[in-house]
Amino acid sequence: MEEENEQCNSAIDGNFEEVCPEKVIKFKPPLYKQRYQFVRDFVDQHKPKKVADLGCGDTELLRLLKIYPCIQRLVGVDIDKEKLQSNGHQLSPYLGEFVKPRDLDLTVILYHGSVVERDSRLLGFDLITCIELIEHLDSDDLARFPEVVFGYLSPAMIVISTPNSEFNPLFPTVTLRDADHKFEWNRMEFQTWALQVANRYHYSVEFTGVGEPPAGAEHVGYCTQIGVFRKNSGKVYKTSYPSLQQEKMLKFVLVGEVLILVERLRLRQQRMLREQKDLCNDPDNTDSSGPPQVLLGAVFTEAEEARIENSPKPFCEGDKFFVPLQRLLAYPKVHRLRVTEERMRSLISDSVQLSSDGSAVMDDLYKSWDYQFEDY
Ligand code: SAM
């Protein structure tokens, strides 16, 4: 479980094996990869669109995050300009990313700057990550950090990781894990700081970590401690209403309307066929007017009637009854759903039977239960 952080050249990467081979702790996967994996899982779960990694170092985390389709803006900030310049090119799209472009835009930007300076380009982010950053801040910068990141940038979510000093006795001769660390906190110190910051800037915080301690040393906790902060929305109650913008709801309503319409048109077709038959049998009946544009009580406006009349008519082939999708789309209750014929086809195709060319809904002209209703 060795703390193999290639990113910060820590003492723990160094010469443990020489110093005390029996005390070397090797993490599998390496600890820095576990930290990145934690962020990847978090992104996978919360699908942020705009993500900023503060203290991004050699940009490795950004390179791992750029593959997530939900992310449309990815920003890295570091005080070390050289690191950014020498690693920036690695964030350019690969050949494969031109061959198979993303569905949504992605812009990746690196800014040179300090996390304790207000930068309006970092406003409005969904997620800000600070992986192994805060322990590099001196006391003045650490004091300014919450006001800038939580108070000013105020993203929806913040992930902060930092070493857990309780784990350090498991490493050989380590007081601080990296020469540039200004401090390393135990769990109580980190959690006290994090809770104060969260309360002050209206966030909730949960604590976790990566880098499991070895068997028998569970009491020291994770090697890296992590605070996950979420901005309180101030909401007391929240509910979402069903709407036609939701695919499932649109499909549900559309299929329902289609089934009702097809059934009514099928019964009307039967009635028309019966009337035609009666007409042939009764030469005195001279009423040859077509079926009224009334479907079981629905009365249409002139414009609606014209739209229906101008659409392809239902028809029979043998004992099969067909209603063209365009006809269905002309009826007001389907028309108001504002779907194209193609969208309608894809939404209803697994719920109703379609003609072989997919242009009409197909049904049996006569059903076993029809006779029961004939006299009503
Ligand atoms: N986050 C990266 C990772 O986990 O691989 C790099 C972590 S490295 C241990 C700490 C990084 O924070 C360094 O790249 C350092 O230059 C950067 N840093 C330190 N102080 C900073 C500050 N005030 N503003 C921005 N970056 C800072």
XYZ file of C-alpha atoms and ligand atoms in Angstrom:
403
model
C 0.000 0.000 0.000
C 2.837 2.377 -0.582
C 1.669 5.973 -1.088
C 2.820 6.075 -4.713
C 1.875 9.569 -5.626
C 3.735 10.313 -8.822
C 2.107 13.714 -8.835
C 3.795 15.351 -5.889
C 7.075 13.564 -5.573
C 6.312 12.748 -1.977
C 8.685 11.317 0.569
C 6.530 8.237 0.514
C 7.330 7.586 -3.141
C 10.949 7.771 -2.343
C 13.331 5.404 -0.718
C 11.232 3.368 1.648
C 12.563 0.101 0.499
C 16.083 1.189 1.399
C 14.978 2.641 4.710
C 12.756 -0.066 6.048
C 11.655 -2.741 3.586
C 9.368 -4.549 6.021
C 7.376 -1.346 6.597
C 6.687 -0.525 2.944
C 2.981 -0.233 2.348
C 1.971 -0.820 -1.238
C -1.447 0.276 -2.366
C -3.112 -1.585 -5.189
C -4.046 0.289 -7.282
C -1.599 3.059 -6.300
C -3.102 5.618 -3.954
C -3.154 8.466 -6.468
C -5.085 6.225 -8.874
C -7.573 5.417 -6.114
C -8.106 9.159 -5.601
C -8.705 9.686 -9.315
C -11.027 6.688 -9.379
C -13.008 8.202 -6.533
C -13.545 11.371 -8.592
C -14.406 9.346 -11.713
C -17.045 7.371 -9.818
C -18.398 10.623 -8.402
C -18.650 12.142 -11.894
C -20.300 8.999 -13.177
C -22.879 9.207 -10.417
C -23.615 12.946 -10.473
C -23.076 13.797 -14.157
C -21.718 17.333 -13.734
C -21.504 19.446 -16.899
C -18.851 21.876 -15.717
C -15.928 20.553 -13.713
C -12.850 22.396 -12.436
C -9.816 20.709 -10.883
C -7.948 23.163 -8.657
C -4.266 22.366 -8.181
C -4.511 20.100 -11.216
C -0.729 19.485 -11.352
C 0.258 17.499 -14.412
C -3.437 17.329 -15.553
C -3.727 13.559 -15.243
C -7.132 13.741 -13.561
C -8.385 16.048 -16.330
C -7.222 13.545 -18.944
C -9.243 10.839 -17.196
C -12.319 13.059 -16.905
C -12.441 14.274 -20.513
C -13.931 10.962 -21.657
C -17.123 11.509 -19.637
C -19.923 12.445 -22.050
C -21.754 14.581 -19.450
C -18.827 17.005 -19.053
C -18.917 19.940 -21.447
C -16.443 22.244 -19.757
C -13.334 20.991 -18.022
C -10.963 23.439 -16.391
C -7.657 22.935 -14.625
C -5.998 25.562 -12.434
C -2.491 25.440 -10.999
C -0.011 27.898 -9.608
C 2.807 26.097 -11.404
C 2.820 27.496 -14.943
C 5.543 25.163 -16.174
C 3.541 22.078 -15.203
C 0.552 23.385 -17.153
C 2.633 24.297 -20.208
C 4.418 20.988 -20.404
C 1.254 18.908 -19.973
C -1.397 20.975 -21.733
C -0.914 19.351 -25.141
C -1.870 15.983 -23.662
C -5.427 17.274 -23.394
C -5.837 17.736 -27.163
C -8.294 15.401 -28.901
C -6.859 12.124 -30.192
C -7.299 11.003 -33.802
C -10.008 8.583 -32.639
C -11.939 11.497 -31.159
C -12.157 13.054 -34.639
C -13.201 9.742 -36.185
C -15.906 9.230 -33.566
C -16.778 12.702 -32.247
C -18.561 13.242 -28.958
C -22.308 13.847 -28.878
C -21.882 17.045 -26.844
C -19.261 19.773 -27.072
C -16.322 19.648 -24.703
C -13.965 22.545 -24.023
C -10.867 21.970 -21.904
C -9.014 24.981 -20.505
C -5.990 25.359 -18.245
C -5.599 28.547 -16.228
C -2.462 29.608 -14.471
C -3.366 31.082 -11.106
C -3.788 30.604 -7.413
C -6.848 29.005 -5.899
C -6.982 31.755 -3.310
C -7.547 34.482 -5.923
C -11.107 35.101 -7.080
C -11.409 34.150 -10.747
C -14.791 34.864 -12.368
C -14.013 32.320 -15.138
C -14.609 29.617 -12.544
C -18.101 30.750 -11.585
C -21.125 28.525 -12.176
C -19.410 25.127 -11.986
C -21.190 21.936 -10.960
C -18.148 20.290 -9.445
C -14.800 21.552 -8.150
C -12.151 19.043 -7.108
C -9.157 19.846 -4.893
C -7.126 16.662 -4.802
C -4.129 16.805 -2.464
C -4.122 20.596 -2.659
C -5.017 22.181 0.678
C -2.000 20.779 2.526
C 0.183 22.808 0.109
C -1.385 26.092 1.253
C 0.323 28.165 3.927
C -1.785 29.414 6.816
C -2.699 32.721 5.123
C -3.774 30.973 1.901
C -5.603 28.257 3.807
C -7.553 30.966 5.621
C -8.546 32.562 2.274
C -9.356 29.296 0.515
C -12.917 28.769 1.908
C -14.026 32.309 1.115
C -12.846 32.008 -2.505
C -13.863 28.419 -3.279
C -17.010 28.019 -1.157
C -18.107 31.631 -0.798
C -17.261 33.134 -4.196
C -17.057 30.233 -6.681
C -19.808 28.411 -4.782
C -20.096 25.319 -7.024
C -22.852 22.753 -6.460
C -20.343 20.113 -5.276
C -16.761 20.163 -3.967
C -14.473 17.188 -3.386
C -11.436 17.821 -1.185
C -8.827 15.192 -0.442
C -5.892 15.510 1.934
C -3.556 13.126 3.776
C -4.768 11.569 7.014
C -1.861 11.989 9.410
C -3.116 9.145 11.615
C -1.955 6.797 8.875
C 1.614 8.182 8.859
C 3.051 6.007 11.652
C 2.513 3.074 9.302
C 5.107 4.621 6.989
C 8.795 4.506 7.870
C 10.217 7.749 9.299
C 7.596 10.038 7.869
C 6.537 13.176 9.623
C 5.122 14.924 6.526
C 4.526 12.952 3.334
C 5.879 15.641 1.015
C 8.488 18.334 1.427
C 6.010 20.991 0.245
C 3.255 20.026 2.693
C 2.562 22.825 5.145
C 0.555 20.539 7.430
C -1.127 17.143 7.563
C -4.316 16.769 9.551
C -5.730 13.890 11.500
C -9.392 13.045 10.904
C -10.636 15.214 13.755
C -8.713 18.257 12.470
C -9.903 17.854 8.886
C -13.493 17.193 9.884
C -13.596 20.134 12.293
C -12.279 22.474 9.580
C -14.613 21.010 6.939
C -17.717 21.237 9.141
C -16.985 24.851 10.047
C -16.521 25.763 6.365
C -19.638 23.836 5.352
C -21.753 25.554 8.015
C -20.462 28.988 7.153
C -21.077 28.661 3.393
C -24.258 26.548 3.540
C -22.925 23.214 2.385
C -23.435 19.731 3.779
C -20.365 17.513 4.036
C -19.753 13.783 4.148
C -16.445 12.148 4.960
C -14.872 9.155 3.331
C -11.474 8.218 1.947
C -9.296 5.933 -0.123
C -6.329 3.760 0.770
C -7.579 1.145 3.217
C -5.363 0.582 6.259
C -3.791 -2.866 6.575
C -5.412 -5.560 8.714
C -4.920 -4.816 12.381
C -4.530 -1.062 11.817
C -8.127 -0.230 10.946
C -8.260 2.353 13.748
C -6.063 4.775 11.737
C -8.639 5.186 8.960
C -8.017 5.772 5.265
C -4.605 6.955 4.092
C -6.272 9.779 2.116
C -9.241 11.462 3.754
C -11.916 12.964 1.552
C -14.661 15.478 2.218
C -17.584 15.606 -0.228
C -19.439 18.928 0.033
C -22.849 19.642 -1.475
C -24.386 23.083 -1.581
C -27.630 23.291 0.362
C -30.342 24.341 -2.008
C -32.526 25.906 0.677
C -35.401 23.774 -0.598
C -37.845 22.477 1.982
C -39.850 20.420 -0.478
C -39.302 19.467 -4.091
C -41.437 17.502 -6.495
C -41.409 17.009 -10.267
C -44.510 16.876 -12.392
C -45.023 14.543 -15.322
C -44.789 16.388 -18.616
C -44.739 15.656 -22.318
C -41.053 16.614 -22.339
C -40.360 13.336 -20.588
C -39.955 10.576 -23.184
C -41.711 7.953 -21.062
C -44.705 10.197 -20.449
C -44.952 11.236 -24.107
C -44.905 7.597 -25.151
C -47.531 6.676 -22.573
C -49.913 9.432 -23.694
C -49.271 8.866 -27.414
C -49.812 5.107 -27.282
C -52.996 5.642 -25.253
C -54.406 8.154 -27.754
C -53.450 5.950 -30.714
C -55.152 2.883 -29.219
C -58.352 4.833 -28.502
C -58.423 6.417 -31.977
C -57.732 3.196 -33.842
C -60.469 1.431 -31.891
C -63.015 4.179 -32.597
C -62.076 4.323 -36.277
C -62.281 0.539 -36.519
C -65.803 0.525 -35.060
C -66.783 3.352 -37.405
C -65.393 1.405 -40.362
C -67.533 -1.571 -39.359
C -70.594 0.687 -39.103
C -69.924 2.166 -42.534
C -69.567 -1.295 -44.055
C -72.842 -2.359 -42.410
C -74.588 0.785 -43.710
C -73.275 0.198 -47.238
C -74.597 -3.344 -47.059
C -78.030 -2.099 -45.838
C -78.073 0.466 -48.664
C -77.537 -2.248 -51.257
C -80.339 -4.295 -49.683
C -82.733 -1.286 -49.492
C -82.945 0.554 -52.851
C -85.358 3.167 -51.298
C -82.643 4.484 -48.944
C -81.062 7.374 -50.816
C -78.851 8.780 -48.005
C -75.374 8.631 -49.512
C -73.642 11.195 -47.261
C -70.211 10.120 -45.897
C -69.527 9.522 -42.226
C -69.750 12.669 -40.115
C -66.507 13.953 -38.608
C -67.667 12.952 -35.171
C -65.872 10.280 -33.217
C -67.908 9.188 -30.199
C -68.865 12.683 -29.164
C -65.678 14.532 -30.279
C -66.649 17.572 -32.313
C -63.912 19.187 -34.345
C -63.396 22.771 -35.455
C -63.458 23.525 -39.166
C -59.670 23.686 -39.300
C -59.324 20.380 -37.479
C -61.886 18.785 -39.742
C -60.013 20.052 -42.828
C -56.729 18.689 -41.487
C -58.304 15.282 -40.891
C -60.004 15.287 -44.308
C -56.724 16.116 -46.049
C -54.854 13.260 -44.417
C -54.708 9.686 -45.824
C -57.874 7.717 -44.997
C -58.108 4.496 -43.008
C -58.532 1.446 -45.254
C -59.110 -2.292 -45.169
C -57.196 -5.108 -46.800
C -59.017 -8.388 -46.297
C -59.852 -8.622 -42.630
C -57.123 -6.172 -41.649
C -57.822 -2.549 -40.839
C -55.159 0.142 -41.351
C -54.984 3.695 -40.003
C -52.168 5.736 -41.570
C -49.943 7.446 -38.997
C -50.517 10.727 -40.815
C -54.260 10.272 -40.239
C -53.683 9.703 -36.535
C -51.436 12.758 -36.380
C -54.243 14.868 -37.824
C -56.565 14.248 -34.858
C -56.304 17.037 -32.255
C -55.326 14.908 -29.256
C -52.375 13.442 -31.166
C -51.641 16.634 -33.109
C -51.105 18.552 -29.842
C -48.270 16.185 -28.893
C -46.255 17.758 -31.735
C -44.359 14.657 -32.821
C -43.239 13.930 -36.358
C -44.397 10.787 -38.137
C -40.976 9.249 -37.668
C -40.857 9.972 -33.936
C -44.371 8.632 -33.562
C -43.355 5.414 -35.325
C -40.421 4.880 -33.022
C -42.475 5.708 -29.900
C -45.381 3.358 -30.662
C -43.672 0.561 -32.590
C -43.274 -1.743 -29.581
C -46.863 -1.173 -28.361
C -48.991 -1.513 -31.529
C -48.774 -3.502 -34.759
C -47.591 -1.519 -37.782
C -48.072 -2.199 -41.491
C -45.055 -3.738 -43.249
C -43.848 -0.319 -44.465
C -44.459 1.214 -41.019
C -46.742 3.927 -42.370
C -49.960 2.761 -40.666
C -51.234 1.081 -37.537
C -52.664 -2.329 -38.398
C -55.491 -4.037 -36.501
C -58.054 -6.812 -37.060
C -61.205 -5.348 -38.555
C -63.349 -7.696 -36.474
C -62.618 -8.779 -32.914
C -64.100 -11.677 -31.030
C -65.864 -9.330 -28.618
C -67.425 -7.044 -31.249
C -70.772 -8.818 -31.430
C -71.420 -8.129 -27.742
C -71.630 -4.419 -28.453
C -73.303 -4.493 -31.831
C -76.720 -3.505 -30.481
C -75.520 -0.654 -28.271
N -4.253 17.440 -7.865
C -3.129 16.819 -8.470
C -3.126 15.353 -8.199
O -3.786 14.913 -7.275
O -2.466 14.632 -8.923
C -1.804 17.461 -8.038
C -1.589 17.487 -6.600
S -0.026 18.186 -6.134
C 0.278 17.291 -4.708
C -0.499 19.811 -5.590
C -0.672 20.784 -6.685
O -1.251 21.979 -6.174
C 0.606 21.187 -7.361
O 0.517 21.009 -8.746
C 0.785 22.641 -6.991
O 1.453 23.384 -7.986
C -0.633 23.077 -6.814
N -0.797 24.275 -5.952
C -0.226 24.535 -4.784
N -0.647 25.732 -4.313
C -1.527 26.213 -5.201
C -2.295 27.400 -5.280
N -2.270 28.334 -4.330
N -3.099 27.565 -6.352
C -3.146 26.633 -7.337
N -2.432 25.507 -7.314
C -1.619 25.284 -6.255
